[in-house]
PDB file of C-alpha atoms in Angstrom:
ATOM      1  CA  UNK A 271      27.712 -20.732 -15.417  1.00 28.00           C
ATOM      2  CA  UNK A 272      30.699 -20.371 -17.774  1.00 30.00           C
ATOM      3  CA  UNK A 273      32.886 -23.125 -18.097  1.00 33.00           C
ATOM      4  CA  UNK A 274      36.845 -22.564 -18.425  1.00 33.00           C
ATOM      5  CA  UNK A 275      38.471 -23.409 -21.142  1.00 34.00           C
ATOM      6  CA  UNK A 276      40.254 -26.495 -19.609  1.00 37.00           C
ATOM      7  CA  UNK A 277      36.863 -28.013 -18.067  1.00 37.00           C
ATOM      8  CA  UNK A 278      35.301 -27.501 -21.372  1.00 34.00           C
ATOM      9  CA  UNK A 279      38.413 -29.350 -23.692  1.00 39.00           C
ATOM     10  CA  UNK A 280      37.698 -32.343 -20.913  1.00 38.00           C
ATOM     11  CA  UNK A 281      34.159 -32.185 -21.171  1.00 37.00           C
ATOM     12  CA  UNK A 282      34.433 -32.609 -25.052  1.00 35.00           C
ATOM     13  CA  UNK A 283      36.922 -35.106 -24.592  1.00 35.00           C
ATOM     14  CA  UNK A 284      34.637 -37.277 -22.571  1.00 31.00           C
ATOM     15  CA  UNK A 285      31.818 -36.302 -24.856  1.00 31.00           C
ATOM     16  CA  UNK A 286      34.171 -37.276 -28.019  1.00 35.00           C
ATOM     17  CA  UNK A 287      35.236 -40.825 -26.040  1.00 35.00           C
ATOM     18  CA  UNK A 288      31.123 -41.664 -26.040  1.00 33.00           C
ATOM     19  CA  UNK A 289      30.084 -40.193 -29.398  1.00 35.00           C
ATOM     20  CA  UNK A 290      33.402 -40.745 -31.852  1.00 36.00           C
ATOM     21  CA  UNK A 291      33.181 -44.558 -31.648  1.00 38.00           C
ATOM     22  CA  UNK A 292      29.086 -44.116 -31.649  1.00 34.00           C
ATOM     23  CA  UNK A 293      29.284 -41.853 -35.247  1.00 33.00           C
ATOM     24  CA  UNK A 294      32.197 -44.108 -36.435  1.00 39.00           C
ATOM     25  CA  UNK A 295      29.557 -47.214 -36.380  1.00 37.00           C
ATOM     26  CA  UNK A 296      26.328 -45.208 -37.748  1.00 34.00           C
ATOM     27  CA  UNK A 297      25.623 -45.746 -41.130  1.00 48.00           C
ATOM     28  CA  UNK A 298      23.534 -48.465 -42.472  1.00 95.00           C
ATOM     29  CA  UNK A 299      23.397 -52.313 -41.828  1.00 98.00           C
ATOM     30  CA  UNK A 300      24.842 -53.217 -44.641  1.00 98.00           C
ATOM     31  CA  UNK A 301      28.104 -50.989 -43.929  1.00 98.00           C
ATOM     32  CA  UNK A 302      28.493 -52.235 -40.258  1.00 98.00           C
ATOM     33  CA  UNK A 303      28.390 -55.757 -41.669  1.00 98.00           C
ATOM     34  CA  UNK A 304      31.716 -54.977 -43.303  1.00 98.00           C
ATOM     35  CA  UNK A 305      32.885 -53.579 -40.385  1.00 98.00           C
ATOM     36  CA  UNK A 306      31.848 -56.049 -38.022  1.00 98.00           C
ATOM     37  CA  UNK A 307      33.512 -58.674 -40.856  1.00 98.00           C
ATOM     38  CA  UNK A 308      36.819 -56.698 -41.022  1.00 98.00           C
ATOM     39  CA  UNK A 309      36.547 -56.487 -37.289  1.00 98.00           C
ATOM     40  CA  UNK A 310      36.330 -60.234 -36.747  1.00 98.00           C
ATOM     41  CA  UNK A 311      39.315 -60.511 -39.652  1.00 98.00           C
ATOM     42  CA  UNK A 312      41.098 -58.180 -37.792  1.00 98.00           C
ATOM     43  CA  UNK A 313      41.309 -59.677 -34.455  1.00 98.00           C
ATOM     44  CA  UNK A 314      39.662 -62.909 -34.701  1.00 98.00           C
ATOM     45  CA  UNK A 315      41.502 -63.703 -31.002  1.00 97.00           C
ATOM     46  CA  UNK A 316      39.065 -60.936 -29.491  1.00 97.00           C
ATOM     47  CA  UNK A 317      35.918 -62.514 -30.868  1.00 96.00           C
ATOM     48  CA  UNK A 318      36.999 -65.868 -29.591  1.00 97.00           C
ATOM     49  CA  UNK A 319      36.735 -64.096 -25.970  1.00 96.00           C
ATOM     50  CA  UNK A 320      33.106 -62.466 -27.111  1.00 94.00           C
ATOM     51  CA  UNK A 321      32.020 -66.005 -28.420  1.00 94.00           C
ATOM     52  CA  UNK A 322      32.888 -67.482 -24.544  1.00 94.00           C
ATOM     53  CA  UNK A 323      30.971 -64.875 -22.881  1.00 93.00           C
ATOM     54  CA  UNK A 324      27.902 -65.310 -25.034  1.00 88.00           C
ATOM     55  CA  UNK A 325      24.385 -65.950 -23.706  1.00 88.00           C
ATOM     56  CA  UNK A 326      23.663 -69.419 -23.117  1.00 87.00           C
ATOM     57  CA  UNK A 327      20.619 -69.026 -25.577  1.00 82.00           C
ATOM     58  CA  UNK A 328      22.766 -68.400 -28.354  1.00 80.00           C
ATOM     59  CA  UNK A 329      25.340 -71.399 -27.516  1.00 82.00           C
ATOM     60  CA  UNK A 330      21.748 -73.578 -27.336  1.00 85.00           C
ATOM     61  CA  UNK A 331      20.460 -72.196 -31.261  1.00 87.00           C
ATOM     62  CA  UNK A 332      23.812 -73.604 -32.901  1.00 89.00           C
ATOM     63  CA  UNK A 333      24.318 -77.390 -33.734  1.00 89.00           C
ATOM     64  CA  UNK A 334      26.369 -79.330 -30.540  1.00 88.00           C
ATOM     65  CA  UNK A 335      29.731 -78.424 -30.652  1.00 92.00           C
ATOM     66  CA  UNK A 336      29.879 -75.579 -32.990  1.00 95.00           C
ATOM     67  CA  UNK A 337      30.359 -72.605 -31.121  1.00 94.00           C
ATOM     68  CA  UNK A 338      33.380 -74.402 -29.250  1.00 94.00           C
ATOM     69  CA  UNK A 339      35.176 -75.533 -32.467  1.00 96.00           C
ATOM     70  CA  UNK A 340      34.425 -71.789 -34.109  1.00 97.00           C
ATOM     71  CA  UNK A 341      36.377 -70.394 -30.895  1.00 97.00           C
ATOM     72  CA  UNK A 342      39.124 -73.190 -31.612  1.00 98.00           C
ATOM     73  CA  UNK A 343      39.467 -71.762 -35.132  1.00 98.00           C
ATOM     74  CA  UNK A 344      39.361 -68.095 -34.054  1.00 98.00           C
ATOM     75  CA  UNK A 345      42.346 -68.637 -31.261  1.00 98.00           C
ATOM     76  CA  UNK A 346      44.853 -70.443 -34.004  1.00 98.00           C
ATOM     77  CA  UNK A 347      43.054 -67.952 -36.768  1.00 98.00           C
ATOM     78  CA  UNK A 348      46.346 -64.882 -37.822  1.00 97.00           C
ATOM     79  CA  UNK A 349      45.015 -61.659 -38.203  1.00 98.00           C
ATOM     80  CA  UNK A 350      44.167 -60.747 -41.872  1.00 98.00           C
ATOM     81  CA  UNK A 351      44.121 -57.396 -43.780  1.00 97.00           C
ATOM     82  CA  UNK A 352      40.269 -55.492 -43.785  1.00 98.00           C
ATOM     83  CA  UNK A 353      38.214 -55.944 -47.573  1.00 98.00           C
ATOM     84  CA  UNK A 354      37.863 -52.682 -48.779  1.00 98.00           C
ATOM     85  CA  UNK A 355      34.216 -51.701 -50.106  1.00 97.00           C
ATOM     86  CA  UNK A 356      33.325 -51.969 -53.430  1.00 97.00           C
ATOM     87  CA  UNK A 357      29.816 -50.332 -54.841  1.00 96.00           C
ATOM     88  CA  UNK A 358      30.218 -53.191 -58.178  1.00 97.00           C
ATOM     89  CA  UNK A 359      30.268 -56.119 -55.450  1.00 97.00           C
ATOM     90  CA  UNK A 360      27.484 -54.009 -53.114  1.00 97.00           C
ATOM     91  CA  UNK A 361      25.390 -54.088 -56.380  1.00 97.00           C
ATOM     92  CA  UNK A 362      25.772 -57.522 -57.037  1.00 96.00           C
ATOM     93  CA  UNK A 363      24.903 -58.392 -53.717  1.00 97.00           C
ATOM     94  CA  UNK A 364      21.715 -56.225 -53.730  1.00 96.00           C
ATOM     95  CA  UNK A 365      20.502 -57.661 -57.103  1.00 95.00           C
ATOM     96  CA  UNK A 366      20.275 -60.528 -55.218  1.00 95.00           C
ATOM     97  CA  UNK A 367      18.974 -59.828 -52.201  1.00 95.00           C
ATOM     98  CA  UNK A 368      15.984 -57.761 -53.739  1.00 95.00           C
ATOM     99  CA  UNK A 369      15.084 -60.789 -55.980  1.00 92.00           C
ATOM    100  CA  UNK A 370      15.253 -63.080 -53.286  1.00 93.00           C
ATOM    101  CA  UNK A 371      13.632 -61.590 -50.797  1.00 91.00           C
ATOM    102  CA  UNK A 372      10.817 -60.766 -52.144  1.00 92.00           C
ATOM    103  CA  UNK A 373      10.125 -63.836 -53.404  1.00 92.00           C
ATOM    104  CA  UNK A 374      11.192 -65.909 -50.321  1.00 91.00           C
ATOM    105  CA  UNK A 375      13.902 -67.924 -51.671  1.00 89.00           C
ATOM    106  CA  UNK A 376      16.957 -69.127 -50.314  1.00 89.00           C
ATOM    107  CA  UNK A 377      20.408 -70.025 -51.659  1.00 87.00           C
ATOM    108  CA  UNK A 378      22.676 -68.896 -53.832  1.00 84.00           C
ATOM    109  CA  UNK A 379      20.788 -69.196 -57.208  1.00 79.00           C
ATOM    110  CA  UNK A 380      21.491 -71.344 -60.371  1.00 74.00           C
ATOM    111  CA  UNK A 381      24.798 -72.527 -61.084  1.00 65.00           C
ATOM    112  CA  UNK A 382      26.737 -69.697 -62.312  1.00 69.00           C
ATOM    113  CA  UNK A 383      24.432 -67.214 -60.227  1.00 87.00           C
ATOM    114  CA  UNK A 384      27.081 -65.228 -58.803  1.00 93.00           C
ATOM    115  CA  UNK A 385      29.701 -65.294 -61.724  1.00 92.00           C
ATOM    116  CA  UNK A 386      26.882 -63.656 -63.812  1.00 93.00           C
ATOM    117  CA  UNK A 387      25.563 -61.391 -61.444  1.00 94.00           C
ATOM    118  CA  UNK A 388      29.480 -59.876 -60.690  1.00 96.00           C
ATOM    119  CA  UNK A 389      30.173 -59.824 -64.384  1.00 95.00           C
ATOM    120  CA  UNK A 390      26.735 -57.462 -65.320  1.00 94.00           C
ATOM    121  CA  UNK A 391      27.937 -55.084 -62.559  1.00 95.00           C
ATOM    122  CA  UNK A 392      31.461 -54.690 -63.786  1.00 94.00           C
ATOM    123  CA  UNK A 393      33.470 -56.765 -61.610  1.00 95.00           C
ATOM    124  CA  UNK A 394      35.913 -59.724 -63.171  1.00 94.00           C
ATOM    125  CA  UNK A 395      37.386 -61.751 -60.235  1.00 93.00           C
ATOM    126  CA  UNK A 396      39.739 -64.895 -60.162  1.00 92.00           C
ATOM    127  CA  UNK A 397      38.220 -65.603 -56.809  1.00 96.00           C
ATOM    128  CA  UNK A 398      34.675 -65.077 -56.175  1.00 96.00           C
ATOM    129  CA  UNK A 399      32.291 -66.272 -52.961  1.00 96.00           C
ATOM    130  CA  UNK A 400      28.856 -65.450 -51.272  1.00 97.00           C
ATOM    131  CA  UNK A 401      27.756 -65.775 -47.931  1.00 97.00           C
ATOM    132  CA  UNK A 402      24.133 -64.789 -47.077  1.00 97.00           C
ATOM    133  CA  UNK A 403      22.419 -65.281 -43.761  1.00 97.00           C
ATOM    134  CA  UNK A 404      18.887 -65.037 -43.072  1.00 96.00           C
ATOM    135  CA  UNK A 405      16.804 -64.345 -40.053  1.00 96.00           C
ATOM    136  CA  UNK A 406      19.160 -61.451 -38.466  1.00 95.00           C
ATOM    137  CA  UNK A 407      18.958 -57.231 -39.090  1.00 95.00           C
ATOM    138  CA  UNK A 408      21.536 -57.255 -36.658  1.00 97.00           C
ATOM    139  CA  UNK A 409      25.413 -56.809 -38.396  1.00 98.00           C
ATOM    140  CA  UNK A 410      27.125 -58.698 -35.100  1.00 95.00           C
ATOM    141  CA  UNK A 411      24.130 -61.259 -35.125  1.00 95.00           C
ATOM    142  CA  UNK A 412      24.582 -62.176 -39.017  1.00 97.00           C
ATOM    143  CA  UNK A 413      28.540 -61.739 -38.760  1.00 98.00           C
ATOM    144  CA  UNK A 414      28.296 -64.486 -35.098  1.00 96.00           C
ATOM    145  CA  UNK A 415      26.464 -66.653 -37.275  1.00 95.00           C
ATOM    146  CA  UNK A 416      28.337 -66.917 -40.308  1.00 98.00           C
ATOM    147  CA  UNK A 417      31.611 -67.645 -38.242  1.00 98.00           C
ATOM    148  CA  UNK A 418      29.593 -69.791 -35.956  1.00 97.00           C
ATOM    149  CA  UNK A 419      28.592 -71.474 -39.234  1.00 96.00           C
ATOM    150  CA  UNK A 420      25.983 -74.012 -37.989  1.00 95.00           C
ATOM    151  CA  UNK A 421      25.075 -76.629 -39.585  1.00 93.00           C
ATOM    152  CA  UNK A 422      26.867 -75.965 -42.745  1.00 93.00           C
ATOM    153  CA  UNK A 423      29.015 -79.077 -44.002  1.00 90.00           C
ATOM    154  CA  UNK A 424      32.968 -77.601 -44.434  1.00 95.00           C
ATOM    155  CA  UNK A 425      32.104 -74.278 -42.261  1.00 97.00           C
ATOM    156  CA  UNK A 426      32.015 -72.693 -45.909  1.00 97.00           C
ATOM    157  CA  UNK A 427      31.254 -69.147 -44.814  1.00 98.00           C
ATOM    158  CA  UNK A 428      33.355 -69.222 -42.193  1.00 98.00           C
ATOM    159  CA  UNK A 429      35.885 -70.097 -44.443  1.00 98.00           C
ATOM    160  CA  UNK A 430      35.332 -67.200 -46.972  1.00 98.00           C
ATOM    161  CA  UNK A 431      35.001 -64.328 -44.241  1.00 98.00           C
ATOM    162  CA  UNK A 432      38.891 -65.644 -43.132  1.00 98.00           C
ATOM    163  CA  UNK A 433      39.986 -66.180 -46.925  1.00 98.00           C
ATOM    164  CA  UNK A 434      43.504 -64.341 -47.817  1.00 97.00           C
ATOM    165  CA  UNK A 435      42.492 -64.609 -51.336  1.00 97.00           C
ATOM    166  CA  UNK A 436      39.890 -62.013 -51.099  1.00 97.00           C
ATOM    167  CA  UNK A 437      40.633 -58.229 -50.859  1.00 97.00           C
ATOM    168  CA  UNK A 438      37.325 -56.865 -51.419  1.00 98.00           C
ATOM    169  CA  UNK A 439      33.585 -57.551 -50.638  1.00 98.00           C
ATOM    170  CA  UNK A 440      29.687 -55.794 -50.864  1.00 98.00           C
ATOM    171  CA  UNK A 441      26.700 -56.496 -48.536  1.00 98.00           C
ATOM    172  CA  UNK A 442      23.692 -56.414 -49.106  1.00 97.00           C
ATOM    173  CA  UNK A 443      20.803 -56.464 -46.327  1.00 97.00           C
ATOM    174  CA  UNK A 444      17.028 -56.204 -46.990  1.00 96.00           C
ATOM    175  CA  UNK A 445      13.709 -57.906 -45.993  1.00 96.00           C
ATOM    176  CA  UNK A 446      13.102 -61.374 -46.731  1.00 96.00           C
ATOM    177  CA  UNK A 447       9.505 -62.609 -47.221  1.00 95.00           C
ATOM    178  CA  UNK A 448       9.640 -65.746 -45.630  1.00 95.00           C
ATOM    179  CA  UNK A 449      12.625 -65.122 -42.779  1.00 96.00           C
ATOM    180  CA  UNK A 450      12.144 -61.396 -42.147  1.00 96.00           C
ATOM    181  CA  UNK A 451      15.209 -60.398 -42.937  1.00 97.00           C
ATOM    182  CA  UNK A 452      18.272 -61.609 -44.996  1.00 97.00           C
ATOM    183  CA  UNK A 453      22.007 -60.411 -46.019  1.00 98.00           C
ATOM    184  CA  UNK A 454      24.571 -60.916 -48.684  1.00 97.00           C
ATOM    185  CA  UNK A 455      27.988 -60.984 -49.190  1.00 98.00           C
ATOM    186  CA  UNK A 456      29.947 -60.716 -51.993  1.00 98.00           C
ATOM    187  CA  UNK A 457      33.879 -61.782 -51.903  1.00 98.00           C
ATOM    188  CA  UNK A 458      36.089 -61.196 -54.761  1.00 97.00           C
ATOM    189  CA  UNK A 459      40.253 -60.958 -54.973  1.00 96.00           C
ATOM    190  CA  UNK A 460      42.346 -60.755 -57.873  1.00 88.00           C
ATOM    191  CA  UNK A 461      39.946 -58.473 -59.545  1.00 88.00           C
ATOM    192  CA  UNK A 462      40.576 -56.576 -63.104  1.00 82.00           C
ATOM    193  CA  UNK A 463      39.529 -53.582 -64.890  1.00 71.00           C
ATOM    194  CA  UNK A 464      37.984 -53.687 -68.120  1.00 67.00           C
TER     195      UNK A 464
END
C-alpha cells in the first residue's frame, strides 16, 4: 500500500513527536546530567511538581523533612540561565572520578583538590564548586539527589546547582569501587583565558 503524501508528512510527524525528544536526550550519562541540571535550573517550579509525585520509597531514603523543604526552595527558586559545557571542566571532573573510583574513595580530595585539578586542565575561575554523588547511573536519580541534598549540613550542592555565579560546568560519571557508581560536577563562573 502506498501512502499519500499528506498521511505520510503526519505519520513522520507523529514519528518525529516520539523520536526528536528521544535523540535529543541520547548521548551519554554524563551529558544528560547537564541537561537534567540545566533542566532543573531552568524550571525549578516543574521539578517541585515531579518531587510531589515521587514514589513513596524515594521520600522514605532522604533524611525527615528534606524532600518537603527541597520543594519549598524549588517553588520560591527564579529560573536561571543553562551552564554551557566545557571539555577543561569535563576533564577536571573525570580526573577525579577515575582516581576515585577506582580506589573507592569519597569526597572532594585534599584541600585545594579542585583549584589544582581546574588549573592543570586550563581553566582559571573566580568561582569554583564540585558536587559528586555516588550510588546512582541514573542522570535524574543523581540530579533528585543533589537538589534533595540529604543529609548534607547547608544543602551545599543544592546550593551550587542554583548558583548565578556559575556559567559553566563538566560531569563526570564512572564506576565507583565501593558504591557502584559515582558522578562529578564541576562549577566554574568568571572564568579567563590564558
Amino acid at each position: 500500500m502506498l501512502c499519500r503524501p499528506q498521511a505520510l508528512s503526519r505519520a513522520a510527524a507523529v514519528l518525529a513527536a516520539f523520536l526528536i525528544p528521544a535523540i535529543a536526550h541520547a548521548g551519554s550519562l554524563d551529558e544528560a546530567v547537564l541537561a537534567e541540571i540545566n533542566h532543573v535550573r531552568a524550571h525549578p517550579d516543574d521539578y517541585a511538581r515531579e518531587l510531589r509525585r515521587a514514589p513513596d520509597w524515594v521520600i522514605e531514603q532522604e533524611e525527615s523533612g528534606a524532600v518537603e523543604e527541597a520543594i519549598d526552595f524549588l517553588e520560591r527558586q527564579q529560573s536561571l540561565a543553562p551552564l554551557k559545557a566545557d571539555r577543561r571542566l569535563d576533564a577536571a571532573a573525570r580526573q577525579h572520578a577515575q582516581a576515585q573510583g577506582a580506589r573507592g574513595d569519597v569526597g572532594h580530595g585534599p584541600a585545594g583538590g579542585l583549584g589544582a585539578r581546574l588549573r592543570e586542565n586550563g581553566v582559571y575561575a573566580g568561582l569554583c564548586a564540585e558536587n559528586i554523588s555516588y550510588g546512582h547511573d541514573d542522570a535524574r536519580a543523581i540530579v533528585r539527589q543533589l537538589v534533595i541534598d540529604s543529609r548534607v549540613a547547608g544543602r551545599g550542592h543544592r546550593r551550587n546547582i542554583f548558583s548565578s555565579g556559575y556559567s559553566a560546568a563538566g560531569v563526570a560519571c564512572g564506576e565507583h569501587r565501593q558504591w557502584g557508581s559515582m558522578c562529578v560536577i564541576d562549577f566554574a563562573g568568571a572564568m579567563v583565558q590564558r
